[in-house]
Amino acid sequence: MPPVVVNRGLFGEMFGTDEMRAIFSDRALVQRYLDVEAGLARAQARLGVIPDQAATAISAVAQVERVDFERLAARTEIVGYPILPLVEQLSDWPPDGLGQYCHWGATTQDIMDTADVLQLRDALALVDGELAAIGAALATLADKYAETPMAGRTHLQHALPISFGYKCATWLSAIDRHQARLQQLKPRLLVVQFSGAAGTLASLGKDGLAIQQALAEELGLAAPAITWHAIRDGFAETTGLLALIAGTIGKIGYDIMLMMQTELGEVLEPFVAGRGASSTMPQKRNPISSEIMLAAAKIVREQHALMLDALVQDHERATGPWHVEWHALPTAFIVASGGLRGAREALEELEVRPEAMAHNLGLTRGLIVAEAVMMGLAPRLGRQHAHDIVYACCRRALDGEHSFIDALLAEPDVAAVFQRAEIEALTDPANYLGAAPEMTRALLARRAP
């Protein structure tokens, strides 16, 4: 194996799952090539283009176990593509010379592109399953902590109180949109490629389009509106979706890492003995899953950039950009699967610490709800006067001269019209969550079956 992290080895499943690697393995890919060749034979037999017995014989032997991979690899290096060397082997397997009907009227890219589509269909099914599991975990967290106050942060500083459930619900909203995007992508992606040497189906005459439609039906795909040999937006859209998904997963991982900081301690990744340990610092519990989530976002983004570059192809068949896909597509899916696996590991058993959230809310002794106090004072004191009083009290509290509450009550205009209990209520972060719980519940209600 080459020393890259997407291969299972030293890094295990950190940068990809076994299930996703299996879909993009050499054996799985070659079997897909054979599936397309067999499907083509059956489609042509249905239309009387080749004999029925040829289609039956080809389908019976189109099994990856028969492939001489050493010979295939050697010939592929010489030819530059694996299909001609594979067809050379496949043509020898059926009895009575029926192998001569293999690959009838097809071109190499027809077989490879269609096999890729079949791979991506399976790969997207895995992605969809992971998104569903992550969505379920986030929905559980959002529901349980819909009214659990914590500090909302902007520019890494305390801003206003939010609830932890609301934070989870914002993550969840993106996951839901990604699942919708995945379904919307399928009609544009799951399309057969069968168009012949220059995309015109000329070698098959009047039967070309009928064979294309029949092949699509054999493989459970749609027929294209027109040839897409050098028009690759479907594949680029796919890596774009993966980049979006990985970006959201990276954002979630980044937030978890920040909340796991020793000074905050608001959440912790699930405890597994030895996970996140340091070689020199026994106290460490590092955010390993979240780190992979963030790394995956960066790696998948780069694969999408490659796919965007590969969109620019020459004439009716590319002289190089097509080859970029052979690296970028599998890498994007495998690394994305590692990020998704990390998200499931982190979120399904996430250790949430409301007491730490409450402690951090109180670090500024009420200053996080200065806006709430200003709006509470305004009806009795006037908005501008209330603003000026609160601003001055915030400065004194920040200087350590008084607590925020004591600074407010030391103001004669405030003490004249407010009791201490009223000021304490105004400075309680739990009373200033705004519509966060309501928005969280509404999102969850929309997801309900």
PDB file of C-alpha atoms in Angstrom, residues 227-347:
ATOM      1  CA  THR A 227     -23.475  12.684 -24.049  1.00  0.00           C
ATOM      2  CA  TRP A 228     -21.459  13.864 -21.036  1.00  0.00           C
ATOM      3  CA  HIS A 229     -18.000  12.469 -21.869  1.00  0.00           C
ATOM      4  CA  ALA A 230     -16.379  15.885 -21.441  1.00  0.00           C
ATOM      5  CA  ILE A 231     -19.150  17.602 -19.450  1.00  0.00           C
ATOM      6  CA  ARG A 232     -18.445  16.588 -15.866  1.00  0.00           C
ATOM      7  CA  ASP A 233     -20.613  18.844 -13.720  1.00  0.00           C
ATOM      8  CA  GLY A 234     -22.432  15.866 -12.182  1.00  0.00           C
ATOM      9  CA  PHE A 235     -19.272  14.489 -10.630  1.00  0.00           C
ATOM     10  CA  ALA A 236     -18.086  17.953  -9.585  1.00  0.00           C
ATOM     11  CA  GLU A 237     -21.454  18.612  -7.961  1.00  0.00           C
ATOM     12  CA  THR A 238     -21.004  15.379  -6.024  1.00  0.00           C
ATOM     13  CA  THR A 239     -17.671  16.425  -4.536  1.00  0.00           C
ATOM     14  CA  GLY A 240     -19.211  19.843  -3.930  1.00  0.00           C
ATOM     15  CA  LEU A 241     -21.861  18.172  -1.808  1.00  0.00           C
ATOM     16  CA  LEU A 242     -19.176  16.216   0.040  1.00  0.00           C
ATOM     17  CA  ALA A 243     -17.228  19.419   0.634  1.00  0.00           C
ATOM     18  CA  LEU A 244     -20.341  21.064   2.079  1.00  0.00           C
ATOM     19  CA  ILE A 245     -21.041  18.076   4.295  1.00  0.00           C
ATOM     20  CA  ALA A 246     -17.435  17.854   5.449  1.00  0.00           C
ATOM     21  CA  GLY A 247     -17.399  21.612   6.082  1.00  0.00           C
ATOM     22  CA  THR A 248     -20.419  21.344   8.364  1.00  0.00           C
ATOM     23  CA  ILE A 249     -18.883  18.367  10.143  1.00  0.00           C
ATOM     24  CA  GLY A 250     -15.683  20.383  10.539  1.00  0.00           C
ATOM     25  CA  LYS A 251     -17.611  23.311  12.036  1.00  0.00           C
ATOM     26  CA  ILE A 252     -19.263  20.993  14.555  1.00  0.00           C
ATOM     27  CA  GLY A 253     -15.898  19.477  15.422  1.00  0.00           C
ATOM     28  CA  TYR A 254     -14.337  22.932  15.798  1.00  0.00           C
ATOM     29  CA  ASP A 255     -17.098  24.032  18.192  1.00  0.00           C
ATOM     30  CA  ILE A 256     -16.705  20.853  20.233  1.00  0.00           C
ATOM     31  CA  MET A 257     -12.944  21.360  20.459  1.00  0.00           C
ATOM     32  CA  LEU A 258     -13.401  24.923  21.666  1.00  0.00           C
ATOM     33  CA  MET A 259     -15.993  23.883  24.248  1.00  0.00           C
ATOM     34  CA  MET A 260     -13.662  21.090  25.416  1.00  0.00           C
ATOM     35  CA  GLN A 261     -10.907  23.528  26.342  1.00  0.00           C
ATOM     36  CA  THR A 262      -9.842  23.160  29.958  1.00  0.00           C
ATOM     37  CA  GLU A 263     -10.961  26.707  30.728  1.00  0.00           C
ATOM     38  CA  LEU A 264     -14.486  25.961  29.444  1.00  0.00           C
ATOM     39  CA  GLY A 265     -15.140  22.233  29.865  1.00  0.00           C
ATOM     40  CA  GLU A 266     -18.719  22.563  28.594  1.00  0.00           C
ATOM     41  CA  VAL A 267     -18.710  19.292  26.661  1.00  0.00           C
ATOM     42  CA  LEU A 268     -16.398  16.309  26.355  1.00  0.00           C
ATOM     43  CA  GLU A 269     -16.100  13.674  23.676  1.00  0.00           C
ATOM     44  CA  PRO A 270     -17.233  10.231  24.885  1.00  0.00           C
ATOM     45  CA  PHE A 271     -14.716   8.594  27.185  1.00  0.00           C
ATOM     46  CA  VAL A 272     -12.792   5.640  25.783  1.00  0.00           C
ATOM     47  CA  ALA A 273      -9.874   4.379  27.841  1.00  0.00           C
ATOM     48  CA  GLY A 274      -6.654   5.667  26.336  1.00  0.00           C
ATOM     49  CA  ARG A 275      -8.319   7.713  23.587  1.00  0.00           C
ATOM     50  CA  GLY A 276      -6.887  11.209  23.309  1.00  0.00           C
ATOM     51  CA  ALA A 277      -4.120  10.362  25.752  1.00  0.00           C
ATOM     52  CA  SER A 278      -0.732  12.072  25.738  1.00  0.00           C
ATOM     53  CA  SER A 279       2.627  10.306  25.804  1.00  0.00           C
ATOM     54  CA  THR A 280       3.851  12.661  28.551  1.00  0.00           C
ATOM     55  CA  MET A 281       0.778  14.257  30.167  1.00  0.00           C
ATOM     56  CA  PRO A 282      -1.464  11.679  31.860  1.00  0.00           C
ATOM     57  CA  GLN A 283      -4.218  14.225  32.497  1.00  0.00           C
ATOM     58  CA  LYS A 284      -4.883  14.868  28.800  1.00  0.00           C
ATOM     59  CA  ARG A 285      -8.182  13.991  27.105  1.00  0.00           C
ATOM     60  CA  ASN A 286      -7.724  15.365  23.618  1.00  0.00           C
ATOM     61  CA  PRO A 287     -10.625  15.858  21.163  1.00  0.00           C
ATOM     62  CA  ILE A 288      -9.521  13.173  18.704  1.00  0.00           C
ATOM     63  CA  SER A 289     -12.810  12.694  16.826  1.00  0.00           C
ATOM     64  CA  SER A 290     -13.269  16.431  16.443  1.00  0.00           C
ATOM     65  CA  GLU A 291      -9.738  16.816  15.132  1.00  0.00           C
ATOM     66  CA  ILE A 292     -10.461  14.265  12.403  1.00  0.00           C
ATOM     67  CA  MET A 293     -13.742  16.039  11.618  1.00  0.00           C
ATOM     68  CA  LEU A 294     -11.874  19.295  11.073  1.00  0.00           C
ATOM     69  CA  ALA A 295      -9.052  17.674   9.104  1.00  0.00           C
ATOM     70  CA  ALA A 296     -11.546  15.891   6.838  1.00  0.00           C
ATOM     71  CA  ALA A 297     -13.189  19.206   5.997  1.00  0.00           C
ATOM     72  CA  LYS A 298      -9.878  20.577   4.768  1.00  0.00           C
ATOM     73  CA  ILE A 299      -8.880  17.468   2.782  1.00  0.00           C
ATOM     74  CA  VAL A 300     -12.272  17.020   1.096  1.00  0.00           C
ATOM     75  CA  ARG A 301     -12.323  20.699   0.149  1.00  0.00           C
ATOM     76  CA  GLU A 302      -9.084  20.181  -1.762  1.00  0.00           C
ATOM     77  CA  GLN A 303     -10.523  17.212  -3.659  1.00  0.00           C
ATOM     78  CA  HIS A 304     -13.452  19.368  -4.734  1.00  0.00           C
ATOM     79  CA  ALA A 305     -11.010  22.030  -5.923  1.00  0.00           C
ATOM     80  CA  LEU A 306      -9.374  19.353  -8.084  1.00  0.00           C
ATOM     81  CA  MET A 307     -12.754  18.362  -9.491  1.00  0.00           C
ATOM     82  CA  LEU A 308     -13.543  21.961 -10.364  1.00  0.00           C
ATOM     83  CA  ASP A 309     -10.227  22.125 -12.198  1.00  0.00           C
ATOM     84  CA  ALA A 310     -11.060  18.890 -14.013  1.00  0.00           C
ATOM     85  CA  LEU A 311     -14.262  20.438 -15.385  1.00  0.00           C
ATOM     86  CA  VAL A 312     -12.170  22.275 -17.965  1.00  0.00           C
ATOM     87  CA  GLN A 313     -11.750  19.590 -20.620  1.00  0.00           C
ATOM     88  CA  ASP A 314     -10.787  19.724 -24.247  1.00  0.00           C
ATOM     89  CA  HIS A 315     -13.223  19.000 -27.079  1.00  0.00           C
ATOM     90  CA  GLU A 316     -15.106  15.667 -26.963  1.00  0.00           C
ATOM     91  CA  ARG A 317     -12.636  13.668 -24.815  1.00  0.00           C
ATOM     92  CA  ALA A 318     -10.184  14.971 -22.254  1.00  0.00           C
ATOM     93  CA  THR A 319      -6.416  14.593 -22.518  1.00  0.00           C
ATOM     94  CA  GLY A 320      -5.701  14.497 -18.793  1.00  0.00           C
ATOM     95  CA  PRO A 321      -8.362  16.237 -16.686  1.00  0.00           C
ATOM     96  CA  TRP A 322     -10.440  13.032 -16.656  1.00  0.00           C
ATOM     97  CA  HIS A 323      -7.606  11.253 -14.861  1.00  0.00           C
ATOM     98  CA  VAL A 324      -7.825  13.735 -11.973  1.00  0.00           C
ATOM     99  CA  GLU A 325     -11.187  12.199 -11.069  1.00  0.00           C
ATOM    100  CA  TRP A 326      -9.591   8.803 -10.504  1.00  0.00           C
ATOM    101  CA  HIS A 327      -7.791  10.289  -7.500  1.00  0.00           C
ATOM    102  CA  ALA A 328     -10.197  12.964  -6.302  1.00  0.00           C
ATOM    103  CA  LEU A 329     -13.492  11.060  -6.230  1.00  0.00           C
ATOM    104  CA  PRO A 330     -12.374   8.079  -4.102  1.00  0.00           C
ATOM    105  CA  THR A 331     -10.279  10.290  -1.827  1.00  0.00           C
ATOM    106  CA  ALA A 332     -13.165  12.701  -1.239  1.00  0.00           C
ATOM    107  CA  PHE A 333     -15.575   9.919  -0.329  1.00  0.00           C
ATOM    108  CA  ILE A 334     -13.148   7.962   1.839  1.00  0.00           C
ATOM    109  CA  VAL A 335     -11.981  10.992   3.821  1.00  0.00           C
ATOM    110  CA  ALA A 336     -15.538  12.299   4.148  1.00  0.00           C
ATOM    111  CA  SER A 337     -16.552   8.931   5.586  1.00  0.00           C
ATOM    112  CA  GLY A 338     -13.848   9.309   8.236  1.00  0.00           C
ATOM    113  CA  GLY A 339     -15.187  12.738   9.202  1.00  0.00           C
ATOM    114  CA  LEU A 340     -18.743  11.436   9.337  1.00  0.00           C
ATOM    115  CA  ARG A 341     -17.664   8.485  11.475  1.00  0.00           C
ATOM    116  CA  GLY A 342     -15.905  10.904  13.824  1.00  0.00           C
ATOM    117  CA  ALA A 343     -19.065  12.989  14.115  1.00  0.00           C
ATOM    118  CA  ARG A 344     -21.147   9.955  15.030  1.00  0.00           C
ATOM    119  CA  GLU A 345     -18.592   8.925  17.649  1.00  0.00           C
ATOM    120  CA  ALA A 346     -18.520  12.399  19.154  1.00  0.00           C
ATOM    121  CA  LEU A 347     -22.230  13.200  19.105  1.00  0.00           C
TER     122      LEU A 347
END
